[in-house]
Amino acid sequence: MPDGSMDPPRPLPPATRRLVVLVLLVGVVAVAAAASVAVGANPLSPLQVWWALVHPTGGEGDIVVNSLRLPRTALGLVVGLALGVAGALMQGHTRNPLADPGLLGVSDGAALGVVVAVFGFGVTTLDGYVWFAFAGALLASITVFLIGGIGTVSGAGRVGSGAGGGLGGASPVSLALAGIAVGALLKGITTTLALFDSRTLDAYRFWAVGSLAGRPPELVWQILPYVVAGLFAAAVNVRALNALTLGDDTARALGHRILLSRAVGIGAITLLSGSAVAAAGPLAFVGLVVPHVARTVTGPDHRWLVPYSGLLGAALLLVADVIGRVVARPGELLAGTALALIGAPCFIALVRRRRLVRI
């Protein structure tokens, strides 16, 4: 006889749960964007912000909202999305849970591009040297990929990876080793050039701290095509990346072309992180932390992990930027510094909880 008790509710299927959380993340990003527009060093009431958006009259509040906060929020959304997706791809392709986009030498290549622009060509404006930074990031990534696929590095990367010779040997191990080596070389060149000229050093220090402030409003439109292209390449790459995380031999047995898949992934990482770093500077912890947070919900499936990481990256960067504006009024704490203060404790907690490394 039934005792009249109710059966416990059935848990949602994994795909449904992931979709629900994805929708919630979209809402979180929307709230973070609204806070970025509404909150700042210059206090404005919600009503002032609303009228500035829907019926601007050219007053001081309208200028603050439409000319400063809206472009800054848009840049934060694009940069955070790009760094989050690039971080997920980077950790997948290197099979290294501590990898971030900077591991391919992207940040160091962009830094060298900035220094070369100022020191060698006299470019002093951000919208001028952003293109040099992007070119430096692109060349650094290509160099790492080429070095990682040839010579003795390729031979080292074949251990346990099943990679072949030539460019096909660009295994996770060889890519990481090549990235560290190239990054160290580029960093040494950058430091040497910056110390020769005070103007170069000032421009480099302004860019290297990482910030969304002081960027020209048109900058987001300049980097947007590269970010869109990188997101498209990432979407194409996720299925192959799921197979690559099982090992190159397994991926090859499943019919994936290893070199092509890795080249598409590295191209996506370069476009996304290169454009983001060139525009906002080397913002730490976005590409490093958010994939681990996303993985607690999605698991290792990159079809879900990549969009989760992008949304979390956008939310994290906007929240850090808002906190930086509030805690140091009437001045502000730059986003790179705020991210370090937020991201470092979070990453230490993740490392200890998930045993990413022994500490």
Short mmCIF file of C-alpha atoms in Angstrom, two decimals:
data_model
loop_
_atom_site.label_atom_id
_atom_site.label_comp_id
_atom_site.label_asym_id
_atom_site.label_seq_id
_atom_site.Cartn_x
_atom_site.Cartn_y
_atom_site.Cartn_z
CA MET A 1 0.00 0.00 0.00
CA PRO A 2 1.33 3.47 -0.79
CA ASP A 3 2.14 5.41 2.35
CA GLY A 4 1.27 8.76 0.78
CA SER A 5 4.83 10.03 0.90
CA MET A 6 6.06 12.02 -2.07
CA ASP A 7 8.95 10.78 -4.19
CA PRO A 8 12.02 13.01 -4.09
CA PRO A 9 12.35 15.24 -7.17
CA ARG A 10 14.45 13.80 -9.94
CA PRO A 11 17.69 15.62 -10.64
CA LEU A 12 17.89 17.48 -13.91
CA PRO A 13 19.67 15.71 -16.77
CA PRO A 14 23.29 16.91 -17.15
CA ALA A 15 22.63 18.68 -20.46
CA THR A 16 19.57 20.49 -19.04
CA ARG A 17 21.48 21.50 -15.91
CA ARG A 18 24.35 22.88 -17.99
CA LEU A 19 21.92 24.83 -20.17
CA VAL A 20 20.17 26.30 -17.12
CA VAL A 21 23.48 27.38 -15.60
CA LEU A 22 24.54 28.85 -18.96
CA VAL A 23 21.40 31.01 -19.02
CA LEU A 24 22.11 32.08 -15.44
CA LEU A 25 25.64 33.04 -16.44
CA VAL A 26 24.25 35.24 -19.21
CA GLY A 27 22.18 36.96 -16.52
CA VAL A 28 25.25 37.40 -14.31
CA VAL A 29 27.14 39.02 -17.18
CA ALA A 30 24.19 41.34 -17.83
CA VAL A 31 24.12 42.38 -14.16
CA ALA A 32 27.89 42.94 -14.15
CA ALA A 33 27.59 45.08 -17.31
CA ALA A 34 24.77 47.12 -15.76
CA ALA A 35 26.88 47.67 -12.64
CA SER A 36 29.82 48.74 -14.79
CA VAL A 37 27.67 51.39 -16.46
CA ALA A 38 26.01 52.56 -13.24
CA VAL A 39 28.91 52.54 -10.75
CA GLY A 40 32.06 54.60 -10.90
CA ALA A 41 34.37 57.07 -9.21
CA ASN A 42 31.90 59.82 -10.17
CA PRO A 43 28.71 58.93 -8.26
CA LEU A 44 25.53 59.07 -10.33
CA SER A 45 22.04 58.06 -9.28
CA PRO A 46 20.28 55.23 -11.14
CA LEU A 47 17.84 57.80 -12.53
CA GLN A 48 20.69 59.92 -13.92
CA VAL A 49 22.23 56.86 -15.56
CA TRP A 50 18.89 55.87 -17.07
CA TRP A 51 18.21 59.32 -18.55
CA ALA A 52 21.76 59.50 -19.87
CA LEU A 53 21.14 56.28 -21.77
CA VAL A 54 17.64 56.95 -23.12
CA HIS A 55 17.54 60.74 -23.37
CA PRO A 56 21.01 62.34 -23.31
CA THR A 57 21.15 66.12 -23.17
CA GLY A 58 24.91 66.61 -23.26
CA GLY A 59 25.38 67.22 -19.54
CA GLU A 60 28.25 65.97 -17.41
CA GLY A 61 26.41 62.78 -16.43
CA ASP A 62 25.63 62.00 -20.07
CA ILE A 63 29.29 62.37 -21.01
CA VAL A 64 30.41 60.12 -18.14
CA VAL A 65 27.93 57.38 -19.04
CA ASN A 66 27.99 57.44 -22.83
CA SER A 67 31.56 58.50 -23.56
CA LEU A 68 33.41 56.79 -20.70
CA ARG A 69 31.50 53.99 -19.01
CA LEU A 70 29.69 52.45 -21.99
CA PRO A 71 32.85 52.02 -24.14
CA ARG A 72 34.74 50.80 -21.07
CA THR A 73 32.03 48.23 -20.33
CA ALA A 74 31.96 47.06 -23.94
CA LEU A 75 35.75 46.66 -23.91
CA GLY A 76 35.55 44.71 -20.65
CA LEU A 77 32.94 42.36 -22.12
CA VAL A 78 34.98 41.68 -25.26
CA VAL A 79 38.35 41.34 -23.48
CA GLY A 80 36.98 39.15 -20.67
CA LEU A 81 35.15 36.90 -23.13
CA ALA A 82 38.27 36.53 -25.27
CA LEU A 83 40.60 35.76 -22.36
CA GLY A 84 38.19 33.24 -20.82
CA VAL A 85 37.79 31.28 -24.06
CA ALA A 86 41.53 31.48 -24.79
CA GLY A 87 42.31 30.13 -21.32
CA ALA A 88 40.03 27.12 -21.79
CA LEU A 89 41.60 26.36 -25.17
CA MET A 90 45.11 26.81 -23.81
CA GLN A 91 44.60 24.39 -20.93
CA GLY A 92 43.02 21.88 -23.28
CA HIS A 93 45.72 21.99 -25.95
CA THR A 94 48.61 21.84 -23.48
CA ARG A 95 46.82 19.44 -21.11
CA ASN A 96 48.23 21.67 -18.38
CA PRO A 97 45.80 22.87 -15.67
CA LEU A 98 48.13 25.78 -14.82
CA ALA A 99 48.35 27.10 -18.38
CA ASP A 100 47.01 30.47 -19.43
CA PRO A 101 47.22 32.36 -22.76
CA GLY A 102 50.54 33.88 -21.73
CA LEU A 103 52.13 30.43 -21.91
CA LEU A 104 52.38 30.76 -25.71
CA GLY A 105 54.37 33.98 -25.33
CA VAL A 106 51.36 36.13 -26.25
CA SER A 107 51.82 38.67 -23.45
CA ASP A 108 55.57 38.90 -23.91
CA GLY A 109 55.21 39.27 -27.68
CA ALA A 110 52.63 42.03 -27.24
CA ALA A 111 54.88 43.80 -24.72
CA LEU A 112 57.78 43.73 -27.16
CA GLY A 113 55.49 45.13 -29.86
CA VAL A 114 54.58 48.07 -27.62
CA VAL A 115 58.21 48.80 -26.82
CA VAL A 116 59.28 48.55 -30.48
CA ALA A 117 56.45 50.91 -31.50
CA VAL A 118 57.50 53.59 -29.02
CA PHE A 119 61.27 53.10 -29.15
CA GLY A 120 61.69 52.48 -32.88
CA PHE A 121 58.80 54.37 -34.48
CA GLY A 122 57.92 57.08 -31.97
CA VAL A 123 54.32 55.91 -31.58
CA THR A 124 52.98 57.26 -28.28
CA THR A 125 49.20 56.74 -28.43
CA LEU A 126 47.44 53.57 -27.37
CA ASP A 127 45.39 53.28 -30.55
CA GLY A 128 48.68 53.55 -32.45
CA TYR A 129 50.75 50.92 -30.67
CA VAL A 130 47.88 48.47 -30.15
CA TRP A 131 48.54 47.17 -33.66
CA PHE A 132 52.21 46.63 -32.86
CA ALA A 133 51.18 44.77 -29.73
CA PHE A 134 48.84 42.54 -31.71
CA ALA A 135 51.52 41.85 -34.33
CA GLY A 136 54.01 40.98 -31.59
CA ALA A 137 51.55 38.57 -29.99
CA LEU A 138 50.85 36.93 -33.34
CA LEU A 139 54.54 36.50 -34.22
CA ALA A 140 55.33 35.13 -30.75
CA SER A 141 52.61 32.49 -31.00
CA ILE A 142 53.70 31.43 -34.48
CA THR A 143 57.31 31.18 -33.29
CA VAL A 144 56.32 29.03 -30.31
CA PHE A 145 54.25 26.74 -32.51
CA LEU A 146 57.08 26.32 -35.04
CA ILE A 147 59.74 25.70 -32.39
CA GLY A 148 57.44 23.31 -30.56
CA GLY A 149 57.07 21.18 -33.68
CA ILE A 150 60.65 20.78 -34.88
CA GLY A 151 64.00 19.55 -33.73
CA THR A 152 64.77 18.14 -30.34
CA VAL A 153 61.73 19.76 -28.69
CA SER A 154 59.51 17.67 -30.97
CA GLY A 155 61.45 14.60 -30.01
CA ALA A 156 60.91 15.32 -26.32
CA GLY A 157 57.22 15.92 -26.88
CA ARG A 158 56.74 12.51 -28.47
CA VAL A 159 57.09 10.74 -25.14
CA GLY A 160 53.66 9.39 -24.37
CA SER A 161 51.96 11.67 -26.87
CA GLY A 162 52.18 9.71 -30.07
CA ALA A 163 53.11 12.83 -31.99
CA GLY A 164 54.98 12.48 -35.23
CA GLY A 165 57.91 14.44 -36.43
CA GLY A 166 57.94 17.86 -37.99
CA LEU A 167 55.15 20.28 -37.13
CA GLY A 168 52.97 17.40 -36.08
CA GLY A 169 55.27 17.04 -33.06
CA ALA A 170 53.88 20.23 -31.51
CA SER A 171 52.74 18.28 -28.48
CA PRO A 172 51.49 19.81 -25.21
CA VAL A 173 54.89 19.35 -23.57
CA SER A 174 56.85 20.86 -26.46
CA LEU A 175 54.46 23.82 -26.76
CA ALA A 176 54.83 24.61 -23.06
CA LEU A 177 58.64 24.35 -23.17
CA ALA A 178 58.86 26.45 -26.33
CA GLY A 179 56.50 29.04 -24.86
CA ILE A 180 58.58 29.41 -21.70
CA ALA A 181 61.80 29.74 -23.69
CA VAL A 182 60.45 32.25 -26.22
CA GLY A 183 58.70 34.24 -23.50
CA ALA A 184 61.90 34.57 -21.48
CA LEU A 185 63.81 35.75 -24.55
CA LEU A 186 61.16 38.32 -25.50
CA LYS A 187 60.93 39.58 -21.93
CA GLY A 188 64.68 40.16 -21.81
CA ILE A 189 64.63 42.11 -25.09
CA THR A 190 61.65 44.17 -23.93
CA THR A 191 63.30 45.10 -20.64
CA THR A 192 66.55 46.06 -22.35
CA LEU A 193 64.84 48.35 -24.87
CA ALA A 194 62.59 49.95 -22.24
CA LEU A 195 65.57 50.87 -20.06
CA PHE A 196 67.22 52.79 -22.91
CA ASP A 197 64.52 55.46 -23.14
CA SER A 198 62.31 57.00 -20.43
CA ARG A 199 59.44 57.67 -22.86
CA THR A 200 59.42 54.02 -23.90
CA LEU A 201 59.51 52.91 -20.27
CA ASP A 202 56.57 55.17 -19.36
CA ALA A 203 54.43 53.88 -22.24
CA TYR A 204 55.32 50.28 -21.44
CA ARG A 205 54.50 50.71 -17.74
CA PHE A 206 51.13 52.29 -18.60
CA TRP A 207 50.22 49.39 -20.87
CA ALA A 208 51.74 46.57 -18.77
CA VAL A 209 49.71 47.25 -15.62
CA GLY A 210 46.54 46.08 -17.39
CA SER A 211 43.46 48.29 -17.36
CA LEU A 212 40.21 49.16 -19.10
CA ALA A 213 40.59 52.84 -18.21
CA GLY A 214 42.07 55.41 -20.55
CA ARG A 215 41.33 53.39 -23.68
CA PRO A 216 39.89 55.26 -26.71
CA PRO A 217 36.18 54.50 -27.33
CA GLU A 218 36.82 53.17 -30.83
CA LEU A 219 39.28 50.54 -29.58
CA VAL A 220 36.60 47.91 -29.02
CA TRP A 221 35.55 48.15 -32.67
CA GLN A 222 39.17 47.79 -33.78
CA ILE A 223 39.72 44.48 -31.97
CA LEU A 224 36.18 43.09 -32.40
CA PRO A 225 36.76 41.48 -35.85
CA TYR A 226 39.75 39.54 -34.50
CA VAL A 227 37.82 38.40 -31.43
CA VAL A 228 34.88 37.25 -33.58
CA ALA A 229 37.27 35.34 -35.85
CA GLY A 230 38.90 33.75 -32.80
CA LEU A 231 35.53 32.73 -31.35
CA PHE A 232 34.57 31.12 -34.65
CA ALA A 233 37.85 29.18 -34.73
CA ALA A 234 37.29 28.10 -31.12
CA ALA A 235 33.80 26.83 -31.95
CA VAL A 236 35.22 24.81 -34.85
CA ASN A 237 37.99 23.42 -32.63
CA VAL A 238 36.03 22.15 -29.60
CA ARG A 239 35.13 18.70 -30.96
CA ALA A 240 38.70 17.96 -31.96
CA LEU A 241 39.92 19.32 -28.64
CA ASN A 242 37.76 16.82 -26.75
CA ALA A 243 39.60 14.06 -28.62
CA LEU A 244 43.04 15.68 -28.23
CA THR A 245 42.68 15.74 -24.45
CA LEU A 246 42.60 11.92 -24.59
CA GLY A 247 45.98 11.88 -26.35
CA ASP A 248 47.19 12.38 -29.89
CA ASP A 249 47.04 8.65 -30.71
CA THR A 250 43.40 8.44 -29.63
CA ALA A 251 42.48 11.59 -31.54
CA ARG A 252 44.18 10.26 -34.65
CA ALA A 253 42.35 6.94 -34.30
CA LEU A 254 39.06 8.86 -34.12
CA GLY A 255 39.82 10.45 -37.48
CA HIS A 256 41.05 13.90 -36.39
CA ARG A 257 43.95 15.59 -38.17
CA ILE A 258 46.30 16.43 -35.31
CA LEU A 259 48.32 19.19 -36.97
CA LEU A 260 45.27 20.92 -38.42
CA SER A 261 43.32 20.71 -35.15
CA ARG A 262 46.21 22.06 -33.11
CA ALA A 263 46.89 24.82 -35.64
CA VAL A 264 43.24 25.95 -35.53
CA GLY A 265 43.35 25.95 -31.74
CA ILE A 266 46.59 27.90 -31.55
CA GLY A 267 45.20 30.33 -34.12
CA ALA A 268 42.10 30.89 -32.01
CA ILE A 269 44.20 31.41 -28.87
CA THR A 270 46.41 33.90 -30.69
CA LEU A 271 43.54 35.93 -32.13
CA LEU A 272 41.62 36.03 -28.84
CA SER A 273 44.38 36.61 -26.33
CA GLY A 274 46.50 38.68 -28.72
CA SER A 275 43.76 41.21 -29.38
CA ALA A 276 42.69 41.28 -25.72
CA VAL A 277 46.21 41.76 -24.38
CA ALA A 278 47.04 44.33 -27.02
CA ALA A 279 44.01 46.41 -26.05
CA ALA A 280 43.95 46.09 -22.25
CA GLY A 281 47.41 44.88 -21.30
CA PRO A 282 48.32 41.55 -19.64
CA LEU A 283 45.34 40.98 -17.33
CA ALA A 284 46.33 38.10 -15.07
CA PHE A 285 44.16 35.27 -13.74
CA VAL A 286 41.22 35.61 -16.16
CA GLY A 287 42.36 32.89 -18.52
CA LEU A 288 43.87 30.91 -15.67
CA VAL A 289 41.06 30.77 -13.09
CA VAL A 290 37.76 30.79 -14.97
CA PRO A 291 38.23 27.47 -16.84
CA HIS A 292 38.64 25.71 -13.48
CA VAL A 293 35.48 27.31 -12.13
CA ALA A 294 33.59 26.40 -15.29
CA ARG A 295 34.89 22.83 -15.19
CA THR A 296 33.16 22.21 -11.84
CA VAL A 297 29.83 22.40 -13.72
CA THR A 298 30.66 21.29 -17.25
CA GLY A 299 33.27 18.62 -16.63
CA PRO A 300 35.88 18.10 -19.37
CA ASP A 301 33.49 18.59 -22.32
CA HIS A 302 34.84 21.61 -24.20
CA ARG A 303 31.56 22.12 -26.03
CA TRP A 304 30.25 23.47 -22.73
CA LEU A 305 33.52 24.47 -21.07
CA VAL A 306 34.46 27.04 -23.72
CA PRO A 307 31.24 29.15 -23.61
CA TYR A 308 31.12 28.89 -19.81
CA SER A 309 34.69 30.16 -19.58
CA GLY A 310 33.96 33.06 -21.91
CA LEU A 311 30.96 34.24 -19.90
CA LEU A 312 32.78 33.81 -16.59
CA GLY A 313 35.76 35.73 -17.95
CA ALA A 314 33.57 38.66 -18.99
CA ALA A 315 31.79 38.70 -15.61
CA LEU A 316 35.04 38.45 -13.62
CA LEU A 317 36.74 41.29 -15.50
CA LEU A 318 33.74 43.62 -15.22
CA VAL A 319 33.30 42.89 -11.51
CA ALA A 320 37.01 43.47 -10.85
CA ASP A 321 36.85 46.76 -12.75
CA VAL A 322 33.81 47.93 -10.77
CA ILE A 323 35.48 46.98 -7.46
CA GLY A 324 38.57 48.92 -8.50
CA ARG A 325 36.47 52.04 -9.09
CA VAL A 326 34.72 51.79 -5.72
CA VAL A 327 37.46 50.89 -3.24
CA ALA A 328 39.81 53.75 -4.13
CA ARG A 329 37.40 56.67 -4.57
CA PRO A 330 37.87 59.41 -5.70
CA GLY A 331 40.64 57.63 -7.62
CA GLU A 332 40.46 54.05 -8.81
CA LEU A 333 42.35 50.78 -8.65
CA LEU A 334 43.28 49.54 -12.11
CA ALA A 335 41.63 46.35 -13.30
CA GLY A 336 44.93 44.45 -13.48
CA THR A 337 45.62 45.13 -9.81
CA ALA A 338 42.05 44.34 -8.75
CA LEU A 339 42.17 41.05 -10.68
CA ALA A 340 45.39 40.06 -8.90
CA LEU A 341 43.84 40.77 -5.51
CA ILE A 342 40.72 38.75 -6.38
CA GLY A 343 42.23 36.05 -8.56
CA ALA A 344 45.24 35.03 -6.48
CA PRO A 345 43.28 33.87 -3.38
CA CYS A 346 40.66 32.18 -5.59
CA PHE A 347 43.31 30.32 -7.55
CA ILE A 348 45.14 29.20 -4.40
CA ALA A 349 41.84 27.82 -3.07
CA LEU A 350 41.21 26.01 -6.36
CA VAL A 351 44.71 24.54 -6.37
CA ARG A 352 44.32 23.21 -2.84
CA ARG A 353 40.81 21.89 -3.37
CA ARG A 354 41.38 20.18 -6.70
CA ARG A 355 45.02 19.20 -6.09
CA LEU A 356 46.20 20.77 -9.32
CA VAL A 357 49.68 20.82 -7.83
CA ARG A 358 51.13 19.63 -4.55
CA ILE A 359 51.45 22.48 -2.05
#
